[in-house]
Short mmCIF file of N, CA, C and O in Angstrom, two decimals:
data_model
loop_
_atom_site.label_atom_id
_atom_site.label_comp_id
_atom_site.label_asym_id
_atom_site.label_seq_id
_atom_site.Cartn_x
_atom_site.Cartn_y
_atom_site.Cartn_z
N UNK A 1 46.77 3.89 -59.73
CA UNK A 1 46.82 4.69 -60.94
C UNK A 1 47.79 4.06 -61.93
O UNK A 1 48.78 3.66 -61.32
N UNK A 2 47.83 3.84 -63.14
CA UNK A 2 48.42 3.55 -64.10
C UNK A 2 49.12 4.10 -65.19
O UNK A 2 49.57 3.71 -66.27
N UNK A 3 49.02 5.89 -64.03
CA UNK A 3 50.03 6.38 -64.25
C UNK A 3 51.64 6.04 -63.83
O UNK A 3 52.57 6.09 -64.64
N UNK A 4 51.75 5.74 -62.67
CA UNK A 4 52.75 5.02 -62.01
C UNK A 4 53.54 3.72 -62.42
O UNK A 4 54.46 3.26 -61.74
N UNK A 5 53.05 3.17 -63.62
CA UNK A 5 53.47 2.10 -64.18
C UNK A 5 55.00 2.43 -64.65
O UNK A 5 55.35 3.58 -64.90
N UNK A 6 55.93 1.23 -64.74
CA UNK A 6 56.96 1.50 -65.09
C UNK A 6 57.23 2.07 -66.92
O UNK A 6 58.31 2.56 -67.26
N UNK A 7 56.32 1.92 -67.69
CA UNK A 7 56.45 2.72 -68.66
C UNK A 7 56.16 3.88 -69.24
O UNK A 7 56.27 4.35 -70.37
N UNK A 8 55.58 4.37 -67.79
CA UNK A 8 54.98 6.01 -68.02
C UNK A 8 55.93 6.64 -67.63
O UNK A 8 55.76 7.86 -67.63
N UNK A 9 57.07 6.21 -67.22
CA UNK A 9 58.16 7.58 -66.73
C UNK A 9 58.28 8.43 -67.36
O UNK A 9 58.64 9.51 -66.89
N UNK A 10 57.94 8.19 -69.03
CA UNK A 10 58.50 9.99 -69.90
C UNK A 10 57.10 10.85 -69.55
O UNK A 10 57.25 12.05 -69.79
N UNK A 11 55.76 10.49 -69.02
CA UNK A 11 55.20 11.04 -69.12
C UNK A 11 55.14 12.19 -67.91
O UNK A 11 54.54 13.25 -67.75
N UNK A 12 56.23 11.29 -67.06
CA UNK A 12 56.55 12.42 -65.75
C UNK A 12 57.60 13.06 -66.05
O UNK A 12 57.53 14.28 -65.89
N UNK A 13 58.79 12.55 -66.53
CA UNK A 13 59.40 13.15 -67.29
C UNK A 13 58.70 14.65 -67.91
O UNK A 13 58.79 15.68 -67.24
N UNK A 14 58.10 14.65 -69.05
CA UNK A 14 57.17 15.76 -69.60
C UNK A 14 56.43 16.67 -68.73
O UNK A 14 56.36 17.90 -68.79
N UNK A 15 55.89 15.83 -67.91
CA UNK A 15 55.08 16.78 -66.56
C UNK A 15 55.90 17.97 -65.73
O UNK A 15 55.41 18.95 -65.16
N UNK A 16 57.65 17.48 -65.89
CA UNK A 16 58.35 17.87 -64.91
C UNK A 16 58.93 19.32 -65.56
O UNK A 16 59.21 20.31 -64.89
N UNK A 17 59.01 19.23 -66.75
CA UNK A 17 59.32 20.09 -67.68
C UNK A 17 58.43 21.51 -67.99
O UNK A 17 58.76 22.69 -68.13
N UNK A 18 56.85 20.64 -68.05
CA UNK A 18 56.17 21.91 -68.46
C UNK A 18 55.49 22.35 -67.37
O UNK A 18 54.69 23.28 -67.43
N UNK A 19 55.80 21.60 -66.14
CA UNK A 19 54.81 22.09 -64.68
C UNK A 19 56.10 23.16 -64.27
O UNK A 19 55.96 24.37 -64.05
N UNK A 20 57.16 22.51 -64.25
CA UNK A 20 58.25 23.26 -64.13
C UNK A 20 58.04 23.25 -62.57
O UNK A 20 57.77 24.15 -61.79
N UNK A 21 58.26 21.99 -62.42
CA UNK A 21 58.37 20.74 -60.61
C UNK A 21 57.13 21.12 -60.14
O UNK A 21 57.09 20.73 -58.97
N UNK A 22 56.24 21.59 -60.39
CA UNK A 22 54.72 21.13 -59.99
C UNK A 22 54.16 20.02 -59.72
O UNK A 22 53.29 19.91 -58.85
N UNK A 23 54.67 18.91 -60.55
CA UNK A 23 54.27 18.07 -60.79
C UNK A 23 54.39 16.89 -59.59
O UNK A 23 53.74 15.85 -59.51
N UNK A 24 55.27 17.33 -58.80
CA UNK A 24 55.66 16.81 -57.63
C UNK A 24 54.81 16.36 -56.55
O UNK A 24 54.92 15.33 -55.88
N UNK A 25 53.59 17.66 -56.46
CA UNK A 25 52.54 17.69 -55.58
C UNK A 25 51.73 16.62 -55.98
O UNK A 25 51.24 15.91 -55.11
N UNK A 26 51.47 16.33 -57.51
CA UNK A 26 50.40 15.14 -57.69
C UNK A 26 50.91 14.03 -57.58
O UNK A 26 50.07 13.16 -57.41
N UNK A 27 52.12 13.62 -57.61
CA UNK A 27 53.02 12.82 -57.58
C UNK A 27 53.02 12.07 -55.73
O UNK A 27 53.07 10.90 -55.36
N UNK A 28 52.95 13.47 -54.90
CA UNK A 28 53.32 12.89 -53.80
C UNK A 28 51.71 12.21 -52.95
O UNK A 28 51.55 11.46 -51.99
N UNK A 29 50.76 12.91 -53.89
CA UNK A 29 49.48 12.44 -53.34
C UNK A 29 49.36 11.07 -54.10
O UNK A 29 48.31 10.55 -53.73
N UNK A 30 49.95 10.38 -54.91
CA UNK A 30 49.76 9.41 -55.80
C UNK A 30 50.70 8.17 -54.74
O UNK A 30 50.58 6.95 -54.59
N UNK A 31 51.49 9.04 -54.26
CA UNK A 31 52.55 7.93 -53.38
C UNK A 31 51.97 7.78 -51.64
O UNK A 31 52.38 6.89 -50.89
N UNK A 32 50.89 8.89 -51.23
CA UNK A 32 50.60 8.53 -50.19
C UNK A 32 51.24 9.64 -49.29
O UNK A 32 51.16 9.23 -48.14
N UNK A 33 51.78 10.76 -49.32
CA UNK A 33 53.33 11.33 -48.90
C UNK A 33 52.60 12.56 -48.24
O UNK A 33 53.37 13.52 -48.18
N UNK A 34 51.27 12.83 -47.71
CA UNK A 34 50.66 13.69 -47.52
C UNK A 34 50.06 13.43 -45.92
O UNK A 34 49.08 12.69 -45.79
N UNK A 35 50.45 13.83 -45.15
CA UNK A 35 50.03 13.92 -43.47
C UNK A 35 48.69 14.84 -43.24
O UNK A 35 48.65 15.98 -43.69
N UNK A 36 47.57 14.24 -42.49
CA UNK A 36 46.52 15.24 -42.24
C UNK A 36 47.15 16.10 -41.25
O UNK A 36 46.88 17.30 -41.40
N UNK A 37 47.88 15.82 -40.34
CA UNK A 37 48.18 16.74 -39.02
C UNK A 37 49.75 17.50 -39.65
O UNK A 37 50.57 17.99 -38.86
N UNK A 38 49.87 17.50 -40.49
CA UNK A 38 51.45 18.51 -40.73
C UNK A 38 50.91 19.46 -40.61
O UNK A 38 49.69 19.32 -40.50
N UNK A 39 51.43 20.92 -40.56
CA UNK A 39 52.01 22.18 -40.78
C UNK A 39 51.03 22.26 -41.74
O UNK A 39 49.87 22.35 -41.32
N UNK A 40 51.23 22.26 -43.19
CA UNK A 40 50.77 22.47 -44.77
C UNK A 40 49.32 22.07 -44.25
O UNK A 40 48.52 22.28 -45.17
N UNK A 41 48.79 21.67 -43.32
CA UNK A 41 47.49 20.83 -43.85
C UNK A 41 46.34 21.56 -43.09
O UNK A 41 45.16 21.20 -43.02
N UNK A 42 47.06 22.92 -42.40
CA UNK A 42 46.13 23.96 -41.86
C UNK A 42 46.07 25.21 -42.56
O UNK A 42 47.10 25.83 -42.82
N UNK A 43 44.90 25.63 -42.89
CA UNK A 43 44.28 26.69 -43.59
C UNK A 43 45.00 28.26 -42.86
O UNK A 43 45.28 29.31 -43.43
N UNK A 44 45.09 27.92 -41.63
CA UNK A 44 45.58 28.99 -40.84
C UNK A 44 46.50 29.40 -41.32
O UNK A 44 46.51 30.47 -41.94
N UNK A 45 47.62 28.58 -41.14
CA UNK A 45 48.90 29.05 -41.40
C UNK A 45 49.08 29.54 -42.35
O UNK A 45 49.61 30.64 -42.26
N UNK A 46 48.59 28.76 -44.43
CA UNK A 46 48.53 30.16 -45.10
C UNK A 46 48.18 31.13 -44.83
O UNK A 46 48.96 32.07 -44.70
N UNK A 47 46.75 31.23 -44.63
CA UNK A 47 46.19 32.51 -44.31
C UNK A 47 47.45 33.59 -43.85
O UNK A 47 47.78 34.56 -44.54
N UNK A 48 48.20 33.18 -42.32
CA UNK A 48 48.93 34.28 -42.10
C UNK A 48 50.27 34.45 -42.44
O UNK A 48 51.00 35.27 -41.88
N UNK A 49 50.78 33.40 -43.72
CA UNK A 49 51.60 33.32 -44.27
C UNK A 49 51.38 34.49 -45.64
O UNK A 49 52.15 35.42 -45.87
N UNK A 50 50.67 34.29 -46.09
CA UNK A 50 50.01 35.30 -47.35
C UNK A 50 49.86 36.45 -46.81
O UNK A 50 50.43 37.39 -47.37
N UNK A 51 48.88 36.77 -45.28
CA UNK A 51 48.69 37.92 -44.51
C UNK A 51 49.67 38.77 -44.75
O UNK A 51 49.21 39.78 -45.29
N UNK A 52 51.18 38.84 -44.53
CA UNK A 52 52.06 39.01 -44.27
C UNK A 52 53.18 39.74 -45.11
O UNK A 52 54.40 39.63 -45.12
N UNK A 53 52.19 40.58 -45.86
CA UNK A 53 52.97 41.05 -46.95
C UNK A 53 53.89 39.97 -48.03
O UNK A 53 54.97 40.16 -48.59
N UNK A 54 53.15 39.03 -48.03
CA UNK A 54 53.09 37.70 -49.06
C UNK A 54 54.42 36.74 -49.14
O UNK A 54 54.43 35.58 -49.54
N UNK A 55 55.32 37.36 -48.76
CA UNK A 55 57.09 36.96 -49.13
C UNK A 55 57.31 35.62 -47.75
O UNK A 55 58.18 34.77 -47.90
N UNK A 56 56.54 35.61 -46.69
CA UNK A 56 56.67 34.39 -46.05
C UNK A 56 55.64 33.23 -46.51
O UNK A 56 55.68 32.05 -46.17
N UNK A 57 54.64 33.88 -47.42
CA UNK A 57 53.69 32.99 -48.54
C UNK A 57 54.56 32.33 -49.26
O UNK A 57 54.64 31.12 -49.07
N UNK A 58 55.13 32.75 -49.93
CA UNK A 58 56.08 32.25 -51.10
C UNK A 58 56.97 31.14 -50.22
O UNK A 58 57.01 29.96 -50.56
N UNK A 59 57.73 31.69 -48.96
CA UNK A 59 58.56 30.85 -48.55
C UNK A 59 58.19 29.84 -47.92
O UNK A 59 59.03 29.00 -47.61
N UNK A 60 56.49 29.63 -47.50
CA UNK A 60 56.04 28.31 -47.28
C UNK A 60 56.05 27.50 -48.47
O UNK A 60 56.30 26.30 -48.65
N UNK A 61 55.67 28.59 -49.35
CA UNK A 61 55.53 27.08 -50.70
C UNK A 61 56.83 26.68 -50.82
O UNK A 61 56.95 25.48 -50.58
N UNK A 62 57.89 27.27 -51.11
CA UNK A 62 59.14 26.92 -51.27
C UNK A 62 59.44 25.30 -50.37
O UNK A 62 59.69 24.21 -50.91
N UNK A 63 59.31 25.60 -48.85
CA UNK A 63 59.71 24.97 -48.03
C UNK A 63 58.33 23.65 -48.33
O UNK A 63 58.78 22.51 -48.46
N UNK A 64 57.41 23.74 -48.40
CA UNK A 64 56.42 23.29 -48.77
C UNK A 64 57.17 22.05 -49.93
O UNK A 64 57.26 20.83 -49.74
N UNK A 65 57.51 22.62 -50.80
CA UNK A 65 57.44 21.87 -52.33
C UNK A 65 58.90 21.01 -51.95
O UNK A 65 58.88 19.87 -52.41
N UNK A 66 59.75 21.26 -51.43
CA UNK A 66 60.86 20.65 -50.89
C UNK A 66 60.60 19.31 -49.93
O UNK A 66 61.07 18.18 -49.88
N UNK A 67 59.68 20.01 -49.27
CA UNK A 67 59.28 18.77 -47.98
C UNK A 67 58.59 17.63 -48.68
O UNK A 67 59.08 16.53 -48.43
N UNK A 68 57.18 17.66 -49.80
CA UNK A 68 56.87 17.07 -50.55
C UNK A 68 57.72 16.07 -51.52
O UNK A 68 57.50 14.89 -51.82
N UNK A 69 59.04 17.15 -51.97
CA UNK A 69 60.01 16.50 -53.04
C UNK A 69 61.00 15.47 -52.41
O UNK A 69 61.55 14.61 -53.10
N UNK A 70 61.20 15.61 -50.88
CA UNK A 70 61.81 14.59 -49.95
C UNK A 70 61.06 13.87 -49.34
O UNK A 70 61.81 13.55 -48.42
N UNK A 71 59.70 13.14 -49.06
CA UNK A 71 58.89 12.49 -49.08
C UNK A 71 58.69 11.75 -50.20
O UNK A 71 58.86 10.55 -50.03
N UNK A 72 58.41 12.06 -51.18
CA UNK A 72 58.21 11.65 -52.47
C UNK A 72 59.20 10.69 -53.06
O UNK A 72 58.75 9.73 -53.68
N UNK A 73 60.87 10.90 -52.91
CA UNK A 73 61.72 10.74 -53.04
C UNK A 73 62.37 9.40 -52.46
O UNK A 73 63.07 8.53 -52.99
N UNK A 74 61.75 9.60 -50.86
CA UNK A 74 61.76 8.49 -49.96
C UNK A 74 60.92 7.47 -49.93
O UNK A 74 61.08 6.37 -49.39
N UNK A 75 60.00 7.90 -50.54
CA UNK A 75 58.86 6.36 -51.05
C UNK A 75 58.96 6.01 -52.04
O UNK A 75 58.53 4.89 -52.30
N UNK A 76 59.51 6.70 -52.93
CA UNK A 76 60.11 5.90 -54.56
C UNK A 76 61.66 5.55 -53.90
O UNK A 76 62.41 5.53 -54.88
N UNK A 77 62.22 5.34 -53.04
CA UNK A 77 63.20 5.11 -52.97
C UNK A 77 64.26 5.40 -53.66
O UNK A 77 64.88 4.53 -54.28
N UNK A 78 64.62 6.74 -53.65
CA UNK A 78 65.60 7.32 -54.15
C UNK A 78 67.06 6.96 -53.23
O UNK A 78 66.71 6.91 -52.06
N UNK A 79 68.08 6.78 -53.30
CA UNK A 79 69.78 6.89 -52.95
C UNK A 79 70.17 8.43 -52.50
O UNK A 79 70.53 9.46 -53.07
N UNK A 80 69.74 7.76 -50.44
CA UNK A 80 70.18 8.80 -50.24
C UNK A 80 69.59 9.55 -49.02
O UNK A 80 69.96 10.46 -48.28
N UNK A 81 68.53 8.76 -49.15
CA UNK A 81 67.03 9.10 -47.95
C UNK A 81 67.22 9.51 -46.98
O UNK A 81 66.47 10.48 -46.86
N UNK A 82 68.04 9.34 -45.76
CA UNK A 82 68.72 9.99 -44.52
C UNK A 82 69.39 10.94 -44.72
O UNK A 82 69.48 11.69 -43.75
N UNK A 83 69.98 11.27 -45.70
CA UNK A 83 70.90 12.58 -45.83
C UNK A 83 69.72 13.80 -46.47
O UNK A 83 70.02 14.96 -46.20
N UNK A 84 68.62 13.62 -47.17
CA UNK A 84 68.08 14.75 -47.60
C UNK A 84 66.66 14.77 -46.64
O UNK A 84 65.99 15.73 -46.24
N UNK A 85 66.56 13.81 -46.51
CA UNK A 85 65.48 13.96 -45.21
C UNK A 85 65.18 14.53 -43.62
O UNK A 85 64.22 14.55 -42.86
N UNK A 86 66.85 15.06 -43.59
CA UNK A 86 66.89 15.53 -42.36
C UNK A 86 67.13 17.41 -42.59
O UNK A 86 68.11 18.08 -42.90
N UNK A 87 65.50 17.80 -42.23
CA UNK A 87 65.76 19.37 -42.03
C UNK A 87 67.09 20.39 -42.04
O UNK A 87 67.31 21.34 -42.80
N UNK A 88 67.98 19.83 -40.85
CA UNK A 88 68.87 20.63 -41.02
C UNK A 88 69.92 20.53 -41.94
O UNK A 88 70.81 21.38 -41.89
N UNK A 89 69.99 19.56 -42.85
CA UNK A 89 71.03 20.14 -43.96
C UNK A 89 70.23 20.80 -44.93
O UNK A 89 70.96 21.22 -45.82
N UNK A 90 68.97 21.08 -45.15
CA UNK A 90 68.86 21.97 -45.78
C UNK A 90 68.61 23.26 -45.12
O UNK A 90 68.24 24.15 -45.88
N UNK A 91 68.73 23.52 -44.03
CA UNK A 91 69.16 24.77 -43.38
C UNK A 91 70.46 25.27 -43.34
O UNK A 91 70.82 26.40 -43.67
N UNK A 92 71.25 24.18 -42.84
CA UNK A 92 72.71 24.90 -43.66
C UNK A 92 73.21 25.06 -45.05
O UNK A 92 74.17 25.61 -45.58
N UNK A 93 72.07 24.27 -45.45
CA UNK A 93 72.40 24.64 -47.38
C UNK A 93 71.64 26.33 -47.12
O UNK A 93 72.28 27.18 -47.74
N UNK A 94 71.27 26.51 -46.88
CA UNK A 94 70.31 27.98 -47.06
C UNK A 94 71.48 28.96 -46.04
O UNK A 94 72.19 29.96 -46.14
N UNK A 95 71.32 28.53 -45.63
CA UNK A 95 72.56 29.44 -44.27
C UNK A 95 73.83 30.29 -44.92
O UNK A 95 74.16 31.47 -45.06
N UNK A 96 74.38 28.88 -45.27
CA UNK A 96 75.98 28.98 -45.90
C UNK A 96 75.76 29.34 -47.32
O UNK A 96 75.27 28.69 -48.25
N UNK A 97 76.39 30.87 -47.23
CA UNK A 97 76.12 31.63 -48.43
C UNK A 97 77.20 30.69 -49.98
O UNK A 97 78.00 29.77 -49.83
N UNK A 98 76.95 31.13 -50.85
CA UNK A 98 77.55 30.71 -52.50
C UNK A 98 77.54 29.09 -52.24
O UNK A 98 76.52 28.48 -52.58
N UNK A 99 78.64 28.36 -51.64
CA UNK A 99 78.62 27.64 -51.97
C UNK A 99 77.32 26.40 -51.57
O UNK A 99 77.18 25.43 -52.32
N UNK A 100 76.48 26.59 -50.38
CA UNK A 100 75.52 26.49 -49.92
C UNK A 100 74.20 26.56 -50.66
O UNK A 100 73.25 25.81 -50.43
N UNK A 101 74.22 27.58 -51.63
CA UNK A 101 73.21 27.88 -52.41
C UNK A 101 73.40 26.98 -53.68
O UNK A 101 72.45 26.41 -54.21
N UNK A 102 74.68 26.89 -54.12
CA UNK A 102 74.77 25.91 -55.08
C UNK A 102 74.18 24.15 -54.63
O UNK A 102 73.31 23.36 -54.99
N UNK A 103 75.05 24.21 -53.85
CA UNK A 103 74.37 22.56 -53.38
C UNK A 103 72.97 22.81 -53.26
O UNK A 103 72.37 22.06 -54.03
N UNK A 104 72.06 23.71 -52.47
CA UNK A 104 70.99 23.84 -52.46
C UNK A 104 70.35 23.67 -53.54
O UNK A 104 69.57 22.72 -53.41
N UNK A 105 70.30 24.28 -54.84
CA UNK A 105 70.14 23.86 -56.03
C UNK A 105 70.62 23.04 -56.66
O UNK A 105 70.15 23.25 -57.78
N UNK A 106 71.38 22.03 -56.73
CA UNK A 106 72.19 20.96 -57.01
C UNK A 106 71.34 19.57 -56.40
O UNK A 106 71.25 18.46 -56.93
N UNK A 107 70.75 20.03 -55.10
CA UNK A 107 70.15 18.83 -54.26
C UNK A 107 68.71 18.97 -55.14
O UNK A 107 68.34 18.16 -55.99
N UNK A 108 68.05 20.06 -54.78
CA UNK A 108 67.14 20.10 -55.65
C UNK A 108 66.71 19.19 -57.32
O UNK A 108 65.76 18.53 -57.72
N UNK A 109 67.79 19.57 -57.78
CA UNK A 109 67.72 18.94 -59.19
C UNK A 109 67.68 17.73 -59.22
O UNK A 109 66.85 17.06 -59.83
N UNK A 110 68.89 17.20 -58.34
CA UNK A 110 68.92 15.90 -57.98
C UNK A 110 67.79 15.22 -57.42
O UNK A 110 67.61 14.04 -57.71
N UNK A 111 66.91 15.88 -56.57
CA UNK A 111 66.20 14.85 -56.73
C UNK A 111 64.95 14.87 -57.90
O UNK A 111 64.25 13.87 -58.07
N UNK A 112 64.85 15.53 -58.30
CA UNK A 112 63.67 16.00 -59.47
C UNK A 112 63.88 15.10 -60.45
O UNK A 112 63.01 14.43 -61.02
N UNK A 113 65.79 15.07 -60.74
CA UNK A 113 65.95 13.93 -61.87
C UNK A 113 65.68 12.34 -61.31
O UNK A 113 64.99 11.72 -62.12
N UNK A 114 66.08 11.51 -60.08
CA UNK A 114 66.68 10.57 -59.85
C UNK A 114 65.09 10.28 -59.33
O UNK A 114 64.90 9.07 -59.30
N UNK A 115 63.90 11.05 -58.91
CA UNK A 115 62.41 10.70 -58.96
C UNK A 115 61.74 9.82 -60.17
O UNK A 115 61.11 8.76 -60.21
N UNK A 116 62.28 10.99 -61.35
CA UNK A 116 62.09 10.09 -62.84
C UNK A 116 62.86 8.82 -62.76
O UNK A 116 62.27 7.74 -62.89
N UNK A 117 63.88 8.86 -62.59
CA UNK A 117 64.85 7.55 -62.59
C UNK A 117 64.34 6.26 -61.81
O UNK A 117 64.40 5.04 -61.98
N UNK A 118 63.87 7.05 -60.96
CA UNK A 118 63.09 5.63 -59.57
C UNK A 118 61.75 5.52 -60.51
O UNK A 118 61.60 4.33 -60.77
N UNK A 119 60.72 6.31 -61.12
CA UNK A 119 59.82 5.51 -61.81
C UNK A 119 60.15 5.01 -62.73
O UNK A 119 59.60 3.96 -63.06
N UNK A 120 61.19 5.58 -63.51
CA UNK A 120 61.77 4.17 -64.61
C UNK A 120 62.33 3.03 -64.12
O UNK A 120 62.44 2.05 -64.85
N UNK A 121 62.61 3.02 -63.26
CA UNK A 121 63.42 1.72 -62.43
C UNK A 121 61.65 0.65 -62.05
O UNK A 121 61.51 -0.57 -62.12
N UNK A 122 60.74 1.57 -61.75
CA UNK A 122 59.51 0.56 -61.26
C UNK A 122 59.18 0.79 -60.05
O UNK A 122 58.12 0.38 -59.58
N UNK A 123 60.02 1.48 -59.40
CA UNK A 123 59.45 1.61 -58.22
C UNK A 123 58.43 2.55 -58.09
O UNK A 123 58.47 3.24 -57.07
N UNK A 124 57.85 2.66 -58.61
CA UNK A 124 56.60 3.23 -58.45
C UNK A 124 55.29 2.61 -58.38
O UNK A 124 54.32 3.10 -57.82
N UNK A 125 55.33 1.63 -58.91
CA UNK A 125 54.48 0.25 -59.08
C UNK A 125 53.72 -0.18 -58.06
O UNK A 125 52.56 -0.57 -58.12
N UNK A 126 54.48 -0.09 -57.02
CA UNK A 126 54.20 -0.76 -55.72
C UNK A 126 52.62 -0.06 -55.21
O UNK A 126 51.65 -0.65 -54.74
N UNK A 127 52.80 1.35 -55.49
CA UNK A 127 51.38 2.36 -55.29
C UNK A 127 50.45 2.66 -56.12
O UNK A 127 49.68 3.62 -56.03
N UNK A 128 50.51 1.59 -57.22
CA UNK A 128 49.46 1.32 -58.35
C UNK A 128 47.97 0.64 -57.33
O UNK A 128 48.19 -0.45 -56.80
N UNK A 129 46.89 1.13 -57.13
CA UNK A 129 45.85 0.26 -56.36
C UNK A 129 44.65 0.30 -57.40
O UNK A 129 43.60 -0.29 -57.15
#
């Protein structure tokens, strides 16, 4: 795709803004970052995620869009890959109340921005076919 070129970064840039981090999901299918056998890739599990008086719906996508945004992150080669890639610090970011929640959102951002930064850098290039 030639979206991925190193001079389209504002256009992800823009994507990131008005998807408001949506944009992540097309992003991670563009990088390859998508497993047939994960979790996400069975119909079931929404189903009884939504079933469920909807609020563990929501918290798959949550966990969902995170797992995507650290995949994604790790194939554009973002600074940092072992530390956000491993499940449990973002369980103790969720755990450990105030200040926990801040980093939690702090990590978040971080990588949303430093994604743009890795396609301005070029690394994105590599998954142009």
């Amino acid at each position: 795709m030639e979206i991925l070129r190193k001079q389209n970064w504002w256009v992800w840039l823009l994507l990131m803004f008005f998807s408001q981090g949506s944009d992540t999901f097309v992003l991670g299918a563009l990088v390859n970052c998508y497993d047939k056998e994960a979790w996400y890739a069975k119909w079931q599990n929404w189903l009884i995620g939504f079933a469920c008086f909807f609020v563990p719906g929501v918290i798959m996508i949550g966990i969902f869009h995170i797992q995507i945004l650290c995949q994604t992150a790790a194939k554009l080669q973002v600074k940092g890959y072992n530390f956000y890639l491993s499940p449990y610090i973002w369980l103790l970011f969720v755990i450990v109340p105030i200040i926990g929640w801040i980093v939690l959102i702090v990590m978040f951002v971080y990588l949303h921005i430093y994604i743009i930064v890795a396609l301005h850098d070029g690394n994105g290039e590599q998954y142009i076919k």
